[in-house]
Coordinates of C-alpha atoms (C1' of nucleotides) in Angstrom, one line a residue:
Chain B
M523 CA -194.7 -35.7 -113.1
A524 CA -196.2 -39.2 -112.9
R525 CA -192.8 -40.8 -112.3
Q526 CA -192.9 -43.5 -114.9
N527 CA -192.3 -47.0 -113.8
K528 CA -189.4 -48.4 -115.8
S529 CA -189.8 -52.0 -114.5
Q530 CA -193.0 -52.4 -116.4
Y531 CA -191.3 -51.5 -119.7
A532 CA -188.5 -53.9 -118.9
L533 CA -191.1 -56.7 -118.6
L534 CA -192.9 -55.7 -121.7
G535 CA -189.6 -55.7 -123.5
M536 CA -188.9 -59.2 -122.3
L537 CA -192.2 -60.3 -123.7
T538 CA -191.3 -59.0 -127.2
L539 CA -188.7 -61.8 -127.2
G540 CA -191.5 -64.3 -126.9
A541 CA -194.3 -65.4 -124.6
M542 CA -193.0 -66.5 -121.2
S543 CA -193.7 -66.8 -117.5
G544 CA -192.6 -64.6 -114.7
Y545 CA -190.1 -67.2 -113.7
D546 CA -188.6 -67.2 -117.2
I547 CA -188.4 -63.4 -117.1
K548 CA -186.5 -63.5 -113.9
K549 CA -184.1 -66.0 -115.4
L550 CA -183.6 -63.9 -118.4
F551 CA -182.7 -60.9 -116.3
D552 CA -180.4 -62.9 -114.2
N553 CA -178.6 -64.6 -117.1
S554 CA -178.5 -62.0 -119.8
L555 CA -179.1 -58.5 -118.4
R556 CA -177.7 -58.7 -115.0
N557 CA -174.9 -56.3 -115.8
F558 CA -177.4 -53.5 -116.5
W559 CA -180.8 -54.4 -115.2
G560 CA -182.6 -56.7 -112.8
E561 CA -186.0 -57.3 -111.3
S562 CA -187.1 -59.2 -108.2
F563 CA -190.1 -61.5 -108.0
G564 CA -191.7 -59.0 -105.7
Q565 CA -191.8 -56.7 -108.7
I566 CA -192.4 -59.1 -111.5
Y567 CA -195.6 -60.9 -110.4
P568 CA -197.6 -57.8 -109.3
I569 CA -196.6 -56.0 -112.5
L570 CA -197.5 -58.9 -114.8
R571 CA -200.9 -59.0 -113.1
R572 CA -201.3 -55.3 -113.7
L573 CA -200.2 -55.5 -117.3
V574 CA -202.9 -58.0 -118.0
H575 CA -205.4 -55.9 -116.2
E576 CA -204.5 -52.9 -118.4
G577 CA -204.7 -55.0 -121.6
L578 CA -201.0 -54.7 -122.3
A579 CA -200.4 -58.5 -122.0
T580 CA -202.4 -61.7 -121.9
V581 CA -202.1 -64.8 -119.7
Q582 CA -202.6 -68.5 -120.3
K583 CA -202.3 -71.2 -117.7
Q584 CA -200.2 -74.0 -119.1
P585 CA -201.6 -77.2 -117.5
E586 CA -204.8 -75.3 -116.7
N587 CA -206.8 -75.9 -113.5
I588 CA -203.9 -76.4 -111.1
R589 CA -203.5 -73.6 -108.7
T590 CA -199.7 -73.3 -108.9
A591 CA -199.6 -73.8 -112.6
R592 CA -197.1 -72.1 -114.9
K593 CA -198.6 -68.9 -116.4
V594 CA -197.4 -67.8 -119.8
Y595 CA -197.7 -64.1 -120.6
A596 CA -197.7 -62.6 -124.1
I597 CA -197.6 -59.0 -125.1
T598 CA -200.6 -57.5 -126.9
P599 CA -200.5 -54.9 -129.7
A600 CA -201.4 -52.3 -127.0
G601 CA -198.5 -53.4 -124.9
R602 CA -196.2 -53.2 -127.9
A603 CA -197.4 -49.7 -128.6
A604 CA -196.8 -48.6 -125.0
L605 CA -193.4 -50.1 -125.1
R606 CA -192.5 -48.3 -128.3
A607 CA -193.8 -45.0 -126.9
W608 CA -191.4 -45.4 -124.0
L609 CA -188.5 -46.4 -126.2
Q610 CA -188.9 -43.2 -128.1
E611 CA -188.6 -41.1 -125.0
P612 CA -185.2 -39.6 -124.0
V613 CA -183.1 -41.7 -121.7
E614 CA -183.0 -40.4 -118.2
A615 CA -179.5 -39.8 -116.8
P616 CA -178.6 -42.6 -114.4
T617 CA -177.7 -42.0 -110.8
F618 CA -174.9 -44.1 -109.5
R619 CA -174.3 -45.3 -106.0
L620 CA -170.9 -46.8 -105.9
E621 CA -170.1 -47.9 -102.4
L622 CA -166.5 -48.6 -103.2
L623 CA -165.9 -45.0 -104.2
L624 CA -167.8 -43.7 -101.3
K625 CA -165.5 -45.7 -99.0
L626 CA -162.4 -44.7 -100.9
F627 CA -163.4 -41.1 -100.6
F628 CA -163.2 -41.4 -96.9
G629 CA -159.8 -43.2 -97.2
P630 CA -158.1 -41.0 -94.5
E631 CA -160.5 -42.7 -92.0
M632 CA -159.0 -46.1 -92.5
P633 CA -155.7 -47.9 -92.8
V634 CA -154.4 -47.8 -96.4
E635 CA -154.5 -51.6 -96.3
T636 CA -158.3 -51.6 -96.0
S637 CA -158.7 -49.4 -99.0
R638 CA -156.3 -51.7 -100.8
R639 CA -158.3 -54.8 -99.9
H640 CA -161.5 -53.2 -101.2
V641 CA -160.0 -52.2 -104.5
Q642 CA -158.2 -55.5 -104.9
R643 CA -161.5 -57.4 -104.4
Y644 CA -163.3 -55.1 -106.8
R645 CA -160.6 -55.8 -109.4
D646 CA -160.9 -59.5 -109.0
E647 CA -164.7 -59.4 -109.4
A648 CA -164.4 -57.2 -112.5
A649 CA -161.9 -59.6 -114.0
R650 CA -164.2 -62.5 -113.4
T651 CA -167.1 -60.6 -114.9
L652 CA -165.0 -60.0 -118.0
E653 CA -164.5 -63.7 -118.4
V654 CA -168.2 -64.3 -118.1
Y655 CA -168.8 -61.8 -120.9
E656 CA -166.4 -63.5 -123.2
A657 CA -168.2 -66.8 -122.7
L658 CA -171.6 -65.1 -123.1
E659 CA -170.6 -63.5 -126.3
A660 CA -169.4 -66.8 -127.8
R661 CA -172.7 -68.4 -126.7
L662 CA -174.8 -65.7 -128.1
R663 CA -173.1 -65.7 -131.5
G664 CA -173.3 -69.5 -131.7
E665 CA -176.9 -70.0 -130.4
R666 CA -178.8 -67.3 -132.1
P667 CA -177.2 -66.5 -135.4
G668 CA -179.3 -64.2 -137.5
H669 CA -181.7 -63.3 -134.7
A670 CA -182.9 -59.7 -135.2
G671 CA -181.7 -58.8 -131.7
L672 CA -178.3 -60.2 -131.9
A673 CA -176.5 -57.1 -133.1
Y674 CA -178.1 -55.1 -130.2
W675 CA -177.3 -57.7 -127.6
L676 CA -173.7 -57.6 -128.7
M677 CA -173.7 -53.8 -128.2
T678 CA -174.9 -54.1 -124.7
L679 CA -172.4 -56.8 -124.0
D680 CA -169.7 -54.6 -125.5
Y681 CA -170.7 -51.9 -123.0
G682 CA -170.2 -54.4 -120.2
R683 CA -166.9 -55.5 -121.5
T684 CA -165.7 -51.9 -121.9
Y685 CA -166.9 -51.1 -118.4
A686 CA -165.4 -54.1 -116.7
S687 CA -162.1 -53.7 -118.5
G688 CA -162.0 -50.0 -117.5
V689 CA -162.6 -51.0 -113.9
V690 CA -159.7 -53.5 -114.0
D691 CA -157.4 -50.8 -115.3
W692 CA -158.5 -48.2 -112.8
C693 CA -158.1 -50.7 -109.9
E694 CA -154.6 -51.5 -110.9
R695 CA -153.7 -47.9 -111.2
T696 CA -155.4 -47.2 -107.9
L697 CA -153.6 -50.0 -106.1
R698 CA -150.3 -48.5 -107.2
R699 CA -151.4 -45.1 -105.9
L700 CA -152.4 -46.7 -102.6
D701 CA -149.0 -48.3 -102.3
A702 CA -147.4 -44.9 -102.9
Q703 CA -149.7 -43.5 -100.2
A704 CA -148.7 -46.2 -97.7
G705 CA -145.1 -45.5 -98.5
A706 CA -145.5 -41.8 -97.9
G707 CA -145.7 -42.5 -94.1
V708 CA -149.5 -42.3 -93.9
L709 CA -149.6 -45.7 -92.5
A710 CA -148.7 -44.8 -88.9
E711 CA -151.4 -42.2 -88.7
A712 CA -154.0 -44.2 -90.5
D713 CA -153.5 -47.0 -88.0
A714 CA -154.3 -44.7 -85.1
P715 CA -157.6 -45.4 -83.4
S716 CA -160.0 -42.4 -83.4
G717 CA -158.5 -39.0 -82.6
A718 CA -159.8 -35.9 -84.4
P719 CA -157.8 -35.0 -87.6
S720 CA -155.7 -31.9 -87.8
G721 CA -157.7 -29.3 -89.8
S722 CA -161.4 -29.5 -89.1
G723 CA -162.3 -25.8 -89.2
R724 CA -165.0 -24.6 -91.5
S725 CA -164.1 -21.8 -94.0
Chain X
M1139 CA -180.2 -59.2 -92.1
A1140 CA -180.8 -55.7 -90.8
R1141 CA -180.1 -54.2 -94.2
Q1142 CA -177.7 -51.5 -93.3
N1143 CA -178.5 -48.0 -94.3
K1144 CA -175.6 -46.6 -96.4
S1145 CA -176.9 -43.1 -96.4
Q1146 CA -176.1 -42.7 -92.8
Y1147 CA -172.5 -43.6 -93.3
A1148 CA -172.3 -41.2 -96.2
L1149 CA -173.4 -38.5 -93.9
L1150 CA -171.1 -39.5 -91.1
G1151 CA -168.3 -39.5 -93.7
M1152 CA -169.1 -36.0 -94.7
L1153 CA -168.9 -34.9 -91.2
T1154 CA -165.3 -36.2 -90.9
L1155 CA -164.4 -33.4 -93.4
G1156 CA -165.5 -30.9 -90.8
A1157 CA -168.6 -29.7 -89.0
M1158 CA -171.4 -28.6 -91.3
S1159 CA -175.1 -28.2 -91.9
G1160 CA -177.5 -30.5 -93.8
Y1161 CA -177.5 -27.9 -96.5
D1162 CA -173.7 -28.0 -96.7
I1163 CA -173.7 -31.8 -96.9
K1164 CA -176.2 -31.6 -99.8
K1165 CA -174.0 -29.1 -101.6
L1166 CA -170.9 -31.3 -101.1
F1167 CA -172.7 -34.3 -102.6
D1168 CA -173.9 -32.2 -105.5
N1169 CA -170.6 -30.6 -106.2
S1170 CA -168.0 -33.2 -105.4
L1171 CA -169.5 -36.7 -105.3
R1172 CA -172.4 -36.5 -107.8
N1173 CA -170.7 -39.0 -110.1
F1174 CA -170.9 -41.8 -107.6
W1175 CA -173.2 -40.8 -104.7
G1176 CA -176.1 -38.4 -103.9
E1177 CA -178.6 -37.8 -101.2
S1178 CA -181.8 -35.8 -101.1
F1179 CA -182.9 -33.5 -98.4
G1180 CA -185.7 -35.9 -97.6
Q1181 CA -183.0 -38.3 -96.5
I1182 CA -180.5 -35.9 -95.0
Y1183 CA -182.5 -34.1 -92.4
P1184 CA -184.2 -37.1 -90.9
I1185 CA -181.0 -39.0 -90.8
L1186 CA -179.1 -36.1 -89.1
R1187 CA -181.7 -36.0 -86.5
R1188 CA -181.4 -39.7 -85.8
L1189 CA -177.6 -39.5 -85.7
V1190 CA -177.8 -37.0 -82.9
H1191 CA -180.4 -39.1 -81.1
E1192 CA -178.0 -42.0 -81.3
G1193 CA -175.0 -40.0 -80.1
L1194 CA -173.2 -40.4 -83.4
A1195 CA -173.3 -36.6 -84.0
T1196 CA -173.9 -33.4 -82.1
V1197 CA -175.8 -30.2 -83.2
Q1198 CA -175.3 -26.6 -82.6
K1199 CA -177.7 -23.8 -83.7
Q1200 CA -175.7 -21.0 -85.2
P1201 CA -177.6 -17.8 -84.4
E1202 CA -179.4 -19.7 -81.6
N1203 CA -183.1 -19.0 -80.8
I1204 CA -184.3 -18.4 -84.4
R1205 CA -186.5 -21.2 -85.6
T1206 CA -185.1 -21.6 -89.1
A1207 CA -181.5 -21.1 -87.9
R1208 CA -178.6 -22.9 -89.4
K1209 CA -177.7 -26.1 -87.6
V1210 CA -174.1 -27.2 -87.6
Y1211 CA -173.5 -30.9 -87.1
A1212 CA -170.3 -32.5 -85.9
I1213 CA -169.3 -36.2 -85.7
T1214 CA -168.7 -37.7 -82.2
P1215 CA -166.1 -40.3 -81.3
A1216 CA -168.9 -42.9 -81.3
G1217 CA -169.9 -41.7 -84.8
R1218 CA -166.4 -42.0 -86.0
A1219 CA -166.2 -45.5 -84.6
A1220 CA -169.4 -46.5 -86.3
L1221 CA -168.1 -45.1 -89.6
R1222 CA -164.8 -46.9 -89.4
A1223 CA -166.6 -50.2 -88.6
W1224 CA -168.6 -49.8 -91.8
L1225 CA -165.5 -48.8 -93.8
Q1226 CA -163.9 -52.1 -92.8
E1227 CA -166.8 -54.1 -94.1
P1228 CA -166.6 -55.6 -97.5
V1229 CA -168.0 -53.5 -100.3
E1230 CA -171.4 -54.8 -101.6
A1231 CA -171.5 -55.4 -105.3
P1232 CA -173.5 -52.6 -107.0
T1233 CA -176.5 -53.2 -109.1
F1234 CA -176.8 -51.1 -112.1
R1235 CA -179.9 -49.9 -113.9
L1236 CA -178.9 -48.4 -117.1
E1237 CA -181.9 -47.3 -119.0
L1238 CA -179.9 -46.7 -122.2
L1239 CA -178.8 -50.3 -122.3
L1240 CA -182.2 -51.6 -121.5
K1241 CA -183.6 -49.6 -124.4
L1242 CA -180.8 -50.6 -126.7
F1243 CA -181.4 -54.2 -125.8
F1244 CA -184.9 -53.9 -127.3
G1245 CA -183.5 -52.2 -130.4
P1246 CA -185.5 -54.3 -132.8
E1247 CA -188.6 -52.6 -131.5
M1248 CA -187.6 -49.2 -132.7
P1249 CA -186.2 -47.4 -135.7
V1250 CA -182.4 -47.6 -135.8
E1251 CA -182.4 -43.8 -135.8
T1252 CA -184.0 -43.7 -132.3
S1253 CA -181.3 -45.9 -130.9
R1254 CA -178.8 -43.7 -132.6
R1255 CA -180.3 -40.6 -131.0
H1256 CA -180.1 -42.1 -127.5
V1257 CA -176.5 -43.2 -127.9
Q1258 CA -175.5 -39.9 -129.4
R1259 CA -177.0 -38.0 -126.5
Y1260 CA -175.3 -40.3 -124.1
R1261 CA -172.0 -39.7 -125.7
D1262 CA -172.4 -35.9 -125.6
E1263 CA -173.3 -36.0 -121.9
A1264 CA -170.3 -38.2 -121.1
A1265 CA -168.1 -35.8 -123.1
R1266 CA -169.4 -32.9 -121.1
T1267 CA -168.9 -34.8 -117.8
L1268 CA -165.3 -35.4 -118.8
E1269 CA -164.7 -31.7 -119.2
V1270 CA -166.2 -31.1 -115.8
Y1271 CA -163.8 -33.6 -114.3
E1272 CA -160.8 -31.9 -115.8
A1273 CA -161.9 -28.7 -114.3
L1274 CA -162.7 -30.3 -110.9
E1275 CA -159.3 -32.0 -110.8
A1276 CA -157.5 -28.7 -111.4
R1277 CA -159.6 -27.0 -108.7
L1278 CA -158.9 -29.7 -106.2
R1279 CA -155.2 -29.8 -106.8
G1280 CA -155.0 -26.0 -106.4
E1281 CA -157.5 -25.4 -103.6
R1282 CA -156.4 -28.1 -101.1
P1283 CA -152.8 -28.9 -101.6
G1284 CA -151.5 -31.2 -98.9
H1285 CA -155.0 -32.1 -97.5
A1286 CA -155.0 -35.7 -96.2
G1287 CA -157.9 -36.6 -98.4
L1288 CA -156.6 -35.2 -101.7
A1289 CA -154.9 -38.4 -102.9
Y1290 CA -158.2 -40.3 -102.3
W1291 CA -160.4 -37.7 -103.9
L1292 CA -158.2 -37.8 -107.0
M1293 CA -158.6 -41.6 -107.1
T1294 CA -162.4 -41.3 -107.2
L1295 CA -162.1 -38.6 -109.8
D1296 CA -159.9 -40.9 -111.8
Y1297 CA -162.6 -43.4 -111.7
G1298 CA -165.1 -40.9 -113.1
R1299 CA -162.7 -39.9 -115.8
T1300 CA -162.0 -43.5 -116.8
Y1301 CA -165.6 -44.3 -116.8
A1302 CA -166.8 -41.3 -118.8
S1303 CA -164.0 -41.8 -121.3
G1304 CA -164.9 -45.5 -121.7
V1305 CA -168.5 -44.4 -122.3
V1306 CA -167.5 -42.0 -125.0
D1307 CA -165.5 -44.7 -126.8
W1308 CA -168.3 -47.2 -126.5
C1309 CA -170.8 -44.7 -127.8
E1310 CA -168.7 -44.0 -130.9
R1311 CA -168.2 -47.6 -131.6
T1312 CA -171.9 -48.3 -131.1
L1313 CA -172.9 -45.4 -133.4
R1314 CA -170.8 -47.0 -136.1
R1315 CA -172.4 -50.4 -135.5
L1316 CA -175.8 -48.8 -135.6
D1317 CA -175.0 -47.2 -139.0
A1318 CA -174.0 -50.6 -140.2
Q1319 CA -177.2 -52.0 -138.9
A1320 CA -179.2 -49.3 -140.7
G1321 CA -177.3 -49.9 -143.9
A1322 CA -178.0 -53.6 -143.7
G1323 CA -181.6 -52.9 -144.8
V1324 CA -183.1 -52.9 -141.4
L1325 CA -184.2 -49.3 -141.9
A1326 CA -187.2 -49.9 -144.1
E1327 CA -188.8 -52.2 -141.6
A1328 CA -187.6 -50.3 -138.5
D1329 CA -189.2 -47.1 -139.8
A1330 CA -192.6 -48.7 -139.9
P1331 CA -195.1 -47.1 -137.5
S1332 CA -196.4 -49.6 -135.0
G1333 CA -198.1 -52.7 -136.5
A1334 CA -196.9 -56.1 -135.5
P1335 CA -193.5 -56.8 -137.0
S1336 CA -192.9 -59.6 -139.5
G1337 CA -191.9 -62.5 -137.3
S1338 CA -193.9 -62.1 -134.1
G1339 CA -195.0 -65.7 -133.7
R1340 CA -194.2 -67.3 -130.5
S1341 CA -191.9 -70.4 -130.8
Chain T
dC1327 C1' -186.7 -89.4 -99.4
dC1328 C1' -183.9 -85.4 -99.8
dA1329 C1' -182.3 -81.7 -102.2
dC1330 C1' -182.8 -78.9 -106.0
dT1331 C1' -185.1 -76.5 -109.5
dC1332 C1' -189.4 -75.0 -111.1
dA1333 C1' -193.2 -71.9 -110.1
dT1334 C1' -196.4 -68.4 -108.0
dG1335 C1' -197.5 -65.2 -105.0
dT1336 C1' -198.0 -61.8 -100.7
dA1337 C1' -196.9 -58.8 -96.8
dA1338 C1' -194.0 -55.9 -94.5
dA1339 C1' -190.3 -53.1 -94.4
dA1340 C1' -186.9 -50.2 -96.2
dA1341 C1' -185.1 -46.9 -99.0
dG1342 C1' -185.5 -42.9 -101.7
dT1343 C1' -187.8 -39.1 -104.3
dT1344 C1' -190.8 -35.3 -104.9
dA1345 C1' -193.5 -31.8 -103.6
dC1346 C1' -194.8 -28.7 -100.5
dA1347 C1' -194.4 -25.2 -96.6
dT1348 C1' -191.8 -21.8 -94.3
dG1349 C1' -188.9 -18.0 -93.7
dA1350 C1' -184.2 -15.3 -93.6
dT1351 C1' -180.7 -13.0 -96.1
dT1352 C1' -178.3 -11.0 -100.0
dC1353 C1' -177.6 -8.9 -104.4
dG1354 C1' -178.9 -6.3 -108.1
Chain Y
dC804 C1' -188.6 -4.9 -104.2
dG805 C1' -188.0 -9.1 -106.6
dA806 C1' -185.2 -13.0 -107.5
dA807 C1' -181.9 -16.1 -106.0
dT808 C1' -179.7 -18.5 -102.5
dC809 C1' -179.6 -20.1 -97.9
dA810 C1' -181.8 -23.0 -94.8
dT811 C1' -184.9 -26.5 -92.4
dG812 C1' -188.2 -29.6 -92.4
dT813 C1' -192.5 -32.9 -93.3
dA814 C1' -195.8 -35.8 -95.7
dA815 C1' -197.1 -38.5 -99.3
dC816 C1' -195.8 -41.4 -102.5
dT817 C1' -193.1 -44.6 -105.3
dT818 C1' -190.0 -48.0 -105.8
dT819 C1' -187.6 -51.9 -104.4
dT820 C1' -186.0 -55.6 -101.5
dT821 C1' -186.6 -59.3 -98.3
dA822 C1' -188.7 -62.7 -96.1
dC823 C1' -192.1 -65.8 -96.0
dA824 C1' -195.6 -69.3 -97.6
dT825 C1' -196.9 -72.8 -100.7
dG826 C1' -196.5 -76.6 -103.6
dA827 C1' -195.1 -79.7 -107.9
dG828 C1' -191.7 -82.3 -110.3
dT829 C1' -187.1 -84.4 -111.0
dG830 C1' -182.7 -86.8 -110.2
dG831 C1' -179.6 -89.0 -107.2

DNA sequence: CCACTCATGTAAAAAGTTACATGATTCG
DNA sequence: CGAATCATGTAACTTTTTACATGAGTGG
């Protein structure tokens, strides 16, 4: 029970990398973790406020006084303890929602060419992501040599690379399969407008 | 704008496989699509009601009269048209939230052994999933030979297999890296209880 | 001066899960 | 007859996104 809020731990974790503002945290998510985690401002600011309220973080206005000033947050020992307690807990199994696969699963409802287009685009995106990872890895190794976290960051990056490269392979295999599908004379039927398919009876 | 609700299309898609009840739909998600899509009853029943209201599906009570009777839903031509329109639309890029990677990213905050345990468990689960897929593929090929959807179902299954097998590989590589990490003298510090770590100063 | 990035925040809506309530049927 | 499965549904809650509002500073 008490469905734990993972976002708060994500934020606490970010603060272990150094004191920073909500804006900085957002940038970090977008630049470094976007392949496996993200948070929106609508989550970040309210949670930061709560963390301070609960004594897990502290704030300090940078220019002081000004209403829209930059606020720098830092993790407290209590915050670090809370984070560590969560890090100890077993990882919950992720639930995926892959729209591409959902659509592909209903392939008989569309022309093969449409499935093909979706898969092709997915492939291109994964290939681009792969390039971004190469660049990111080079940057990481260069910028922060010897940083305690480096080895771990590279592990998560390796995950992204493995994943993206697996996607590219699968897409290429699937494109070939779709071509075979199109060649097998399914095209004519798939192009049909909306009639009911042959076998709809329940067992 | 008008953030489209994907769940409704998932349900409509299920109904293209044949008329069925909300309970049947749930079972189908749990048995066949669980690696890339899922829906809870809290979503399914209200959405089915709405689909009927909008003319995208029809209902029929099976024993009739009884209040808790089985209700069988069928897709209408309008429903099929709505589904197909959605199938045509470009696939939105998925956002992942992989708790394992988030925790691993904060590796310096925990003993190497904890990271190791998480990764090990992840590996075991992926390996088990892989076995389930093999069985599922055999069952599919046997049960429904010649079904129009079979080729597509096998493609989604192939995705799951590729993914799970990539995860297993990554986990094994990562376990070796973690061992190297532990050997590099990080263990002593990492095993410490919870006080502030050596270099906690903000830049 | 205009566009862009920096920077904080709120409100409303959407999406989704969980827990609960109810009751029939089937199998051992 | 008790447990499991079949079967439907609602209400409360949590989580998350989106859109909006505001305003300072910087570079062309």
